[in-house]
Amino acid sequence: MEAVLPDPTRFAGKAVIVSGAARGIGEGIAERFAAEGAKVLLVDVIPEVVETAARLGQVALVKSVTDRDAGEVMAKAALDAFGRIDILVNNAGIGGSKRLMESDDALIDRFLDTNLAAVLRVTRAVVPHLPRPGGRIVNISSIFGITGYPGTTAYAVAKAGVAQFTRQLAGELAPEGILVNAVAPGLIATPMTTGHRQNALYTRLIVEGTPVERMGTPADIAGPVAFLCSEDAAFVTGVVMPVDGGFLAARHGKI
């Protein structure tokens, strides 16, 4: 199947903030928006984000979303660079969780702060700058925020929180013309999932259990994110969209 070519004018004149954009899913999302005419602020704690942004001809900000002033700093950087903010994509997050009884307080705090609380704080700071109507927010959740999988407790709880935050905020902001949705990726081939993809049990349960019989790519996530921010999704809000190759709908093992 041929790839769908980006529309170079779909987001012309729009300004987008993408967190966790140095590589992986965030890089793919930033690349898609740039290819469709948007101006993009790529944010990441990893300095590599500067190189990624330069390759895309966009603007970088080295900043951790867990900093208490992250949202304000991100908003100011986008406003200084573009004069506006139309779209916020909360993608930054960490992986590598454990079973509950193996999770100390530091691990629990780190996952809840990075993968959930930071999303609330950053969004709170950016929302006042979004256009009314027309603002868009897309949060990156996970299929593990929808279904259980052993050994991912703090991660899964945080991503479930992102899903509920999406629904909650959609109800609060829709009357103002701001739409809020989320994408819940399945297994995506990124640097963050390298360890999982080398685990035989994980591969058997997740990769072989995916009906389309392959892992996803960052581009597989970037397309749905772009759709949710487009006028084609003008009547869509509060949705948590699985993008998982059919895993949640009809997971199966090899027959």
PDB file of C-alpha atoms in Angstrom:
ATOM      1  CA  MET A   1       0.000   0.000   0.000  1.00  0.00           C
ATOM      2  CA  GLU A   2       1.322   3.423  -0.934  1.00  0.00           C
ATOM      3  CA  ALA A   3       1.847   5.923   1.866  1.00  0.00           C
ATOM      4  CA  VAL A   4      -0.542   8.856   2.046  1.00  0.00           C
ATOM      5  CA  LEU A   5       1.357  11.973   1.040  1.00  0.00           C
ATOM      6  CA  PRO A   6       1.149  14.934   3.426  1.00  0.00           C
ATOM      7  CA  ASP A   7      -0.856  17.962   2.322  1.00  0.00           C
ATOM      8  CA  PRO A   8       1.715  20.810   2.400  1.00  0.00           C
ATOM      9  CA  THR A   9      -0.971  23.429   3.033  1.00  0.00           C
ATOM     10  CA  ARG A  10      -3.243  21.715   5.575  1.00  0.00           C
ATOM     11  CA  PHE A  11      -1.683  23.458   8.588  1.00  0.00           C
ATOM     12  CA  ALA A  12      -0.278  26.522   6.845  1.00  0.00           C
ATOM     13  CA  GLY A  13      -0.265  29.456   9.242  1.00  0.00           C
ATOM     14  CA  LYS A  14      -0.689  27.192  12.288  1.00  0.00           C
ATOM     15  CA  ALA A  15       1.765  26.959  15.189  1.00  0.00           C
ATOM     16  CA  VAL A  16       2.267  23.650  17.004  1.00  0.00           C
ATOM     17  CA  ILE A  17       4.042  22.610  20.199  1.00  0.00           C
ATOM     18  CA  VAL A  18       5.170  18.968  20.364  1.00  0.00           C
ATOM     19  CA  SER A  19       6.779  17.692  23.562  1.00  0.00           C
ATOM     20  CA  GLY A  20       9.150  14.751  23.626  1.00  0.00           C
ATOM     21  CA  ALA A  21      10.059  15.558  20.037  1.00  0.00           C
ATOM     22  CA  ALA A  22      13.764  14.710  19.834  1.00  0.00           C
ATOM     23  CA  ARG A  23      13.096  11.235  18.468  1.00  0.00           C
ATOM     24  CA  GLY A  24      10.547   8.443  18.252  1.00  0.00           C
ATOM     25  CA  ILE A  25       6.837   9.244  18.130  1.00  0.00           C
ATOM     26  CA  GLY A  26       7.338  12.927  18.930  1.00  0.00           C
ATOM     27  CA  GLU A  27       9.834  13.349  16.112  1.00  0.00           C
ATOM     28  CA  GLY A  28       7.416  11.655  13.727  1.00  0.00           C
ATOM     29  CA  ILE A  29       4.571  13.955  14.788  1.00  0.00           C
ATOM     30  CA  ALA A  30       6.714  17.074  14.429  1.00  0.00           C
ATOM     31  CA  GLU A  31       7.878  15.918  11.010  1.00  0.00           C
ATOM     32  CA  ARG A  32       4.291  15.384   9.852  1.00  0.00           C
ATOM     33  CA  PHE A  33       3.152  18.837  10.973  1.00  0.00           C
ATOM     34  CA  ALA A  34       6.193  20.461   9.353  1.00  0.00           C
ATOM     35  CA  ALA A  35       5.480  18.605   6.111  1.00  0.00           C
ATOM     36  CA  GLU A  36       1.909  19.923   6.208  1.00  0.00           C
ATOM     37  CA  GLY A  37       2.912  23.562   6.487  1.00  0.00           C
ATOM     38  CA  ALA A  38       2.892  24.190  10.252  1.00  0.00           C
ATOM     39  CA  LYS A  39       5.491  25.986  12.304  1.00  0.00           C
ATOM     40  CA  VAL A  40       6.601  23.625  15.064  1.00  0.00           C
ATOM     41  CA  LEU A  41       8.276  24.072  18.428  1.00  0.00           C
ATOM     42  CA  LEU A  42      10.001  20.797  19.285  1.00  0.00           C
ATOM     43  CA  VAL A  43      10.509  20.392  23.036  1.00  0.00           C
ATOM     44  CA  ASP A  44      12.605  17.742  24.757  1.00  0.00           C
ATOM     45  CA  VAL A  45      14.929  17.308  27.697  1.00  0.00           C
ATOM     46  CA  ILE A  46      17.327  15.568  25.301  1.00  0.00           C
ATOM     47  CA  PRO A  47      19.677  18.081  23.564  1.00  0.00           C
ATOM     48  CA  GLU A  48      19.310  15.995  20.389  1.00  0.00           C
ATOM     49  CA  VAL A  49      16.064  17.936  19.853  1.00  0.00           C
ATOM     50  CA  VAL A  50      18.155  20.833  18.503  1.00  0.00           C
ATOM     51  CA  GLU A  51      19.450  18.638  15.674  1.00  0.00           C
ATOM     52  CA  THR A  52      15.986  17.219  14.989  1.00  0.00           C
ATOM     53  CA  ALA A  53      14.458  20.672  14.756  1.00  0.00           C
ATOM     54  CA  ALA A  54      17.265  21.913  12.508  1.00  0.00           C
ATOM     55  CA  ARG A  55      16.710  19.002  10.138  1.00  0.00           C
ATOM     56  CA  LEU A  56      13.028  19.925   9.894  1.00  0.00           C
ATOM     57  CA  GLY A  57      13.691  23.655   9.613  1.00  0.00           C
ATOM     58  CA  GLN A  58      11.813  24.265  12.863  1.00  0.00           C
ATOM     59  CA  VAL A  59      12.465  25.630  16.377  1.00  0.00           C
ATOM     60  CA  ALA A  60      13.847  23.681  19.342  1.00  0.00           C
ATOM     61  CA  LEU A  61      13.541  24.115  23.090  1.00  0.00           C
ATOM     62  CA  VAL A  62      15.607  21.998  25.479  1.00  0.00           C
ATOM     63  CA  LYS A  63      13.355  21.691  28.521  1.00  0.00           C
ATOM     64  CA  SER A  64      12.042  18.973  30.820  1.00  0.00           C
ATOM     65  CA  VAL A  65       8.264  18.819  31.023  1.00  0.00           C
ATOM     66  CA  THR A  66       8.667  17.930  34.693  1.00  0.00           C
ATOM     67  CA  ASP A  67      10.017  21.396  35.491  1.00  0.00           C
ATOM     68  CA  ARG A  68       7.292  23.318  37.274  1.00  0.00           C
ATOM     69  CA  ASP A  69       7.640  26.206  34.835  1.00  0.00           C
ATOM     70  CA  ALA A  70       7.764  24.014  31.705  1.00  0.00           C
ATOM     71  CA  GLY A  71       4.351  25.005  30.365  1.00  0.00           C
ATOM     72  CA  GLU A  72       4.985  28.715  30.754  1.00  0.00           C
ATOM     73  CA  VAL A  73       8.446  28.441  29.173  1.00  0.00           C
ATOM     74  CA  MET A  74       7.083  26.392  26.271  1.00  0.00           C
ATOM     75  CA  ALA A  75       4.247  28.840  25.651  1.00  0.00           C
ATOM     76  CA  LYS A  76       6.601  31.819  25.710  1.00  0.00           C
ATOM     77  CA  ALA A  77       9.045  30.135  23.332  1.00  0.00           C
ATOM     78  CA  ALA A  78       6.258  29.380  20.838  1.00  0.00           C
ATOM     79  CA  LEU A  79       4.787  32.874  21.101  1.00  0.00           C
ATOM     80  CA  ASP A  80       8.216  34.461  20.689  1.00  0.00           C
ATOM     81  CA  ALA A  81       8.949  32.315  17.634  1.00  0.00           C
ATOM     82  CA  PHE A  82       5.554  32.232  15.926  1.00  0.00           C
ATOM     83  CA  GLY A  83       3.330  34.816  17.596  1.00  0.00           C
ATOM     84  CA  ARG A  84       0.620  32.245  18.240  1.00  0.00           C
ATOM     85  CA  ILE A  85      -0.145  28.691  19.433  1.00  0.00           C
ATOM     86  CA  ASP A  86      -2.853  26.666  17.693  1.00  0.00           C
ATOM     87  CA  ILE A  87      -2.071  23.071  18.633  1.00  0.00           C
ATOM     88  CA  LEU A  88      -0.515  21.342  21.641  1.00  0.00           C
ATOM     89  CA  VAL A  89       0.645  17.724  21.423  1.00  0.00           C
ATOM     90  CA  ASN A  90       1.531  16.257  24.823  1.00  0.00           C
ATOM     91  CA  ASN A  91       3.793  13.396  23.816  1.00  0.00           C
ATOM     92  CA  ALA A  92       6.698  13.471  26.289  1.00  0.00           C
ATOM     93  CA  GLY A  93       6.894  10.460  28.546  1.00  0.00           C
ATOM     94  CA  ILE A  94       9.078   7.701  29.944  1.00  0.00           C
ATOM     95  CA  GLY A  95       8.890   3.912  29.826  1.00  0.00           C
ATOM     96  CA  GLY A  96      10.376   1.052  31.804  1.00  0.00           C
ATOM     97  CA  SER A  97       7.843   0.585  34.592  1.00  0.00           C
ATOM     98  CA  LYS A  98       7.695  -2.458  36.883  1.00  0.00           C
ATOM     99  CA  ARG A  99       5.230  -4.583  38.811  1.00  0.00           C
ATOM    100  CA  LEU A 100       3.697  -2.775  41.789  1.00  0.00           C
ATOM    101  CA  MET A 101       5.598  -4.741  44.439  1.00  0.00           C
ATOM    102  CA  GLU A 102       8.872  -3.897  42.671  1.00  0.00           C
ATOM    103  CA  SER A 103       8.003  -0.184  42.428  1.00  0.00           C
ATOM    104  CA  ASP A 104       9.502   2.035  45.109  1.00  0.00           C
ATOM    105  CA  ASP A 105       8.217   5.528  45.870  1.00  0.00           C
ATOM    106  CA  ALA A 106      10.791   7.174  43.619  1.00  0.00           C
ATOM    107  CA  LEU A 107       9.712   5.113  40.606  1.00  0.00           C
ATOM    108  CA  ILE A 108       6.003   5.735  41.231  1.00  0.00           C
ATOM    109  CA  ASP A 109       6.582   9.469  41.656  1.00  0.00           C
ATOM    110  CA  ARG A 110       8.719   9.661  38.514  1.00  0.00           C
ATOM    111  CA  PHE A 111       6.138   7.971  36.301  1.00  0.00           C
ATOM    112  CA  LEU A 112       3.152   9.855  37.667  1.00  0.00           C
ATOM    113  CA  ASP A 113       4.957  13.194  37.451  1.00  0.00           C
ATOM    114  CA  THR A 114       6.424  12.745  33.959  1.00  0.00           C
ATOM    115  CA  ASN A 115       3.609  10.868  32.254  1.00  0.00           C
ATOM    116  CA  LEU A 116       0.591  12.474  33.925  1.00  0.00           C
ATOM    117  CA  ALA A 117       1.092  15.490  36.180  1.00  0.00           C
ATOM    118  CA  ALA A 118       3.354  17.203  33.647  1.00  0.00           C
ATOM    119  CA  VAL A 119       0.633  16.827  31.006  1.00  0.00           C
ATOM    120  CA  LEU A 120      -1.838  18.652  33.275  1.00  0.00           C
ATOM    121  CA  ARG A 121       0.598  21.421  34.159  1.00  0.00           C
ATOM    122  CA  VAL A 122       1.805  22.051  30.602  1.00  0.00           C
ATOM    123  CA  THR A 123      -1.739  22.043  29.253  1.00  0.00           C
ATOM    124  CA  ARG A 124      -2.896  24.445  31.956  1.00  0.00           C
ATOM    125  CA  ALA A 125      -0.203  26.918  30.915  1.00  0.00           C
ATOM    126  CA  VAL A 126      -0.827  26.650  27.167  1.00  0.00           C
ATOM    127  CA  VAL A 127      -4.654  26.660  27.067  1.00  0.00           C
ATOM    128  CA  PRO A 128      -5.015  30.436  27.619  1.00  0.00           C
ATOM    129  CA  HIS A 129      -3.079  31.032  24.393  1.00  0.00           C
ATOM    130  CA  LEU A 130      -5.092  28.703  22.137  1.00  0.00           C
ATOM    131  CA  PRO A 131      -7.582  30.252  19.692  1.00  0.00           C
ATOM    132  CA  ARG A 132     -11.290  30.143  20.492  1.00  0.00           C
ATOM    133  CA  PRO A 133     -12.636  28.547  18.384  1.00  0.00           C
ATOM    134  CA  GLY A 134      -9.995  26.446  16.654  1.00  0.00           C
ATOM    135  CA  GLY A 135      -7.584  25.312  19.363  1.00  0.00           C
ATOM    136  CA  ARG A 136      -6.555  21.671  19.395  1.00  0.00           C
ATOM    137  CA  ILE A 137      -4.950  19.466  22.044  1.00  0.00           C
ATOM    138  CA  VAL A 138      -3.850  15.876  21.436  1.00  0.00           C
ATOM    139  CA  ASN A 139      -2.468  13.773  24.277  1.00  0.00           C
ATOM    140  CA  ILE A 140      -0.483  10.585  23.764  1.00  0.00           C
ATOM    141  CA  SER A 141      -1.834   7.832  25.998  1.00  0.00           C
ATOM    142  CA  SER A 142      -1.208   4.096  25.439  1.00  0.00           C
ATOM    143  CA  ILE A 143      -3.082   0.853  24.937  1.00  0.00           C
ATOM    144  CA  PHE A 144      -1.745   0.000  28.411  1.00  0.00           C
ATOM    145  CA  GLY A 145      -3.862   2.852  29.710  1.00  0.00           C
ATOM    146  CA  ILE A 146      -6.882   0.966  28.354  1.00  0.00           C
ATOM    147  CA  THR A 147      -6.053  -2.682  29.027  1.00  0.00           C
ATOM    148  CA  GLY A 148      -3.889  -4.352  31.640  1.00  0.00           C
ATOM    149  CA  TYR A 149      -0.432  -5.804  31.029  1.00  0.00           C
ATOM    150  CA  PRO A 150       1.740  -7.236  33.835  1.00  0.00           C
ATOM    151  CA  GLY A 151       4.808  -5.309  34.867  1.00  0.00           C
ATOM    152  CA  THR A 152       3.739  -1.810  33.775  1.00  0.00           C
ATOM    153  CA  THR A 153       1.788  -0.617  36.815  1.00  0.00           C
ATOM    154  CA  ALA A 154       2.880   2.999  37.310  1.00  0.00           C
ATOM    155  CA  TYR A 155       3.180   3.566  33.564  1.00  0.00           C
ATOM    156  CA  ALA A 156      -0.255   2.104  32.868  1.00  0.00           C
ATOM    157  CA  VAL A 157      -1.938   4.069  35.649  1.00  0.00           C
ATOM    158  CA  ALA A 158      -0.385   7.312  34.399  1.00  0.00           C
ATOM    159  CA  LYS A 159      -1.471   6.647  30.814  1.00  0.00           C
ATOM    160  CA  ALA A 160      -4.991   5.774  31.989  1.00  0.00           C
ATOM    161  CA  GLY A 161      -4.946   9.119  33.745  1.00  0.00           C
ATOM    162  CA  VAL A 162      -4.025  10.822  30.479  1.00  0.00           C
ATOM    163  CA  ALA A 163      -7.024   9.164  28.829  1.00  0.00           C
ATOM    164  CA  GLN A 164      -9.392  10.360  31.557  1.00  0.00           C
ATOM    165  CA  PHE A 165      -7.826  13.819  31.546  1.00  0.00           C
ATOM    166  CA  THR A 166      -8.565  13.956  27.814  1.00  0.00           C
ATOM    167  CA  ARG A 167     -12.236  13.184  28.366  1.00  0.00           C
ATOM    168  CA  GLN A 168     -12.495  15.594  31.292  1.00  0.00           C
ATOM    169  CA  LEU A 169     -10.809  18.481  29.507  1.00  0.00           C
ATOM    170  CA  ALA A 170     -12.808  17.891  26.328  1.00  0.00           C
ATOM    171  CA  GLY A 171     -15.997  18.535  28.250  1.00  0.00           C
ATOM    172  CA  GLU A 172     -14.576  21.652  29.855  1.00  0.00           C
ATOM    173  CA  LEU A 173     -13.136  23.258  26.727  1.00  0.00           C
ATOM    174  CA  ALA A 174     -15.536  22.239  23.936  1.00  0.00           C
ATOM    175  CA  PRO A 175     -17.926  25.142  24.692  1.00  0.00           C
ATOM    176  CA  GLU A 176     -14.977  27.477  24.043  1.00  0.00           C
ATOM    177  CA  GLY A 177     -14.219  25.859  20.683  1.00  0.00           C
ATOM    178  CA  ILE A 178     -11.130  23.919  21.789  1.00  0.00           C
ATOM    179  CA  LEU A 179     -11.136  20.222  20.952  1.00  0.00           C
ATOM    180  CA  VAL A 180      -9.215  17.706  23.058  1.00  0.00           C
ATOM    181  CA  ASN A 181      -8.455  14.138  21.982  1.00  0.00           C
ATOM    182  CA  ALA A 182      -5.890  11.418  22.610  1.00  0.00           C
ATOM    183  CA  VAL A 183      -4.131   8.702  20.668  1.00  0.00           C
ATOM    184  CA  ALA A 184      -3.311   5.389  22.390  1.00  0.00           C
ATOM    185  CA  PRO A 185      -0.423   3.751  20.520  1.00  0.00           C
ATOM    186  CA  GLY A 186       0.227   0.060  20.495  1.00  0.00           C
ATOM    187  CA  LEU A 187       3.784  -1.246  20.165  1.00  0.00           C
ATOM    188  CA  ILE A 188       5.720   1.321  18.139  1.00  0.00           C
ATOM    189  CA  ALA A 189       9.303   0.767  16.996  1.00  0.00           C
ATOM    190  CA  THR A 190      11.170   3.600  18.739  1.00  0.00           C
ATOM    191  CA  PRO A 191      14.324   3.873  20.862  1.00  0.00           C
ATOM    192  CA  MET A 192      12.155   3.785  24.014  1.00  0.00           C
ATOM    193  CA  THR A 193      10.712   0.352  23.143  1.00  0.00           C
ATOM    194  CA  THR A 194      13.991  -1.311  22.179  1.00  0.00           C
ATOM    195  CA  GLY A 195      14.215  -3.286  25.423  1.00  0.00           C
ATOM    196  CA  HIS A 196      10.615  -4.465  25.182  1.00  0.00           C
ATOM    197  CA  ARG A 197      11.108  -5.585  21.604  1.00  0.00           C
ATOM    198  CA  GLN A 198      14.051  -7.721  22.680  1.00  0.00           C
ATOM    199  CA  ASN A 199      11.944  -9.501  25.327  1.00  0.00           C
ATOM    200  CA  ALA A 200      10.673 -12.851  24.035  1.00  0.00           C
ATOM    201  CA  LEU A 201       7.499 -12.900  26.167  1.00  0.00           C
ATOM    202  CA  TYR A 202       6.608  -9.313  25.252  1.00  0.00           C
ATOM    203  CA  THR A 203       7.161 -10.079  21.580  1.00  0.00           C
ATOM    204  CA  ARG A 204       4.960 -13.167  21.727  1.00  0.00           C
ATOM    205  CA  LEU A 205       2.110 -11.452  23.577  1.00  0.00           C
ATOM    206  CA  ILE A 206       2.182  -8.037  21.906  1.00  0.00           C
ATOM    207  CA  VAL A 207       3.831  -8.271  18.488  1.00  0.00           C
ATOM    208  CA  GLU A 208       2.444 -11.689  17.539  1.00  0.00           C
ATOM    209  CA  GLY A 209      -0.884 -10.750  19.090  1.00  0.00           C
ATOM    210  CA  THR A 210      -1.338  -7.772  16.776  1.00  0.00           C
ATOM    211  CA  PRO A 211      -3.669  -8.690  13.898  1.00  0.00           C
ATOM    212  CA  VAL A 212      -1.841  -6.619  11.277  1.00  0.00           C
ATOM    213  CA  GLU A 213       1.251  -8.678  12.159  1.00  0.00           C
ATOM    214  CA  ARG A 214       3.769  -5.859  12.485  1.00  0.00           C
ATOM    215  CA  MET A 215       4.921  -3.184  14.871  1.00  0.00           C
ATOM    216  CA  GLY A 216       3.838   0.372  14.314  1.00  0.00           C
ATOM    217  CA  THR A 217       6.068   3.247  13.269  1.00  0.00           C
ATOM    218  CA  PRO A 218       6.090   6.884  14.408  1.00  0.00           C
ATOM    219  CA  ALA A 219       4.455   7.773  11.094  1.00  0.00           C
ATOM    220  CA  ASP A 220       1.539   5.471  11.987  1.00  0.00           C
ATOM    221  CA  ILE A 221       0.873   7.700  15.006  1.00  0.00           C
ATOM    222  CA  ALA A 222       1.607  11.015  13.323  1.00  0.00           C
ATOM    223  CA  GLY A 223      -1.150  10.569  10.731  1.00  0.00           C
ATOM    224  CA  PRO A 224      -3.991  10.128  13.255  1.00  0.00           C
ATOM    225  CA  VAL A 225      -2.647  13.016  15.355  1.00  0.00           C
ATOM    226  CA  ALA A 226      -2.705  15.271  12.294  1.00  0.00           C
ATOM    227  CA  PHE A 227      -6.241  14.130  11.491  1.00  0.00           C
ATOM    228  CA  LEU A 228      -7.458  14.974  15.002  1.00  0.00           C
ATOM    229  CA  CYS A 229      -6.013  18.483  14.602  1.00  0.00           C
ATOM    230  CA  SER A 230      -7.533  19.031  11.166  1.00  0.00           C
ATOM    231  CA  GLU A 231     -10.898  20.402  10.104  1.00  0.00           C
ATOM    232  CA  ASP A 232     -11.910  16.855   9.156  1.00  0.00           C
ATOM    233  CA  ALA A 233     -12.162  16.212  12.925  1.00  0.00           C
ATOM    234  CA  ALA A 234     -14.121  19.366  13.753  1.00  0.00           C
ATOM    235  CA  PHE A 235     -16.885  17.316  15.412  1.00  0.00           C
ATOM    236  CA  VAL A 236     -14.532  14.982  17.296  1.00  0.00           C
ATOM    237  CA  THR A 237     -13.599  15.621  20.923  1.00  0.00           C
ATOM    238  CA  GLY A 238     -13.049  13.519  24.041  1.00  0.00           C
ATOM    239  CA  VAL A 239     -11.942  10.518  21.979  1.00  0.00           C
ATOM    240  CA  VAL A 240      -9.109   8.181  22.998  1.00  0.00           C
ATOM    241  CA  MET A 241      -8.196   6.576  19.679  1.00  0.00           C
ATOM    242  CA  PRO A 242      -6.282   3.269  19.768  1.00  0.00           C
ATOM    243  CA  VAL A 243      -3.695   3.095  16.996  1.00  0.00           C
ATOM    244  CA  ASP A 244      -2.503  -0.429  17.597  1.00  0.00           C
ATOM    245  CA  GLY A 245      -2.896  -2.580  14.506  1.00  0.00           C
ATOM    246  CA  GLY A 246      -6.062  -4.112  15.937  1.00  0.00           C
ATOM    247  CA  PHE A 247      -4.513  -5.386  19.175  1.00  0.00           C
ATOM    248  CA  LEU A 248      -7.276  -4.205  21.500  1.00  0.00           C
ATOM    249  CA  ALA A 249     -10.052  -5.231  19.136  1.00  0.00           C
ATOM    250  CA  ALA A 250      -8.930  -8.733  18.253  1.00  0.00           C
ATOM    251  CA  ARG A 251      -5.648  -9.719  19.830  1.00  0.00           C
ATOM    252  CA  HIS A 252      -4.610 -13.241  18.993  1.00  0.00           C
ATOM    253  CA  GLY A 253      -1.698 -15.595  19.016  1.00  0.00           C
ATOM    254  CA  LYS A 254      -0.312 -17.489  16.066  1.00  0.00           C
ATOM    255  CA  ILE A 255      -2.559 -20.324  15.056  1.00  0.00           C
TER     256      ILE A 255
END
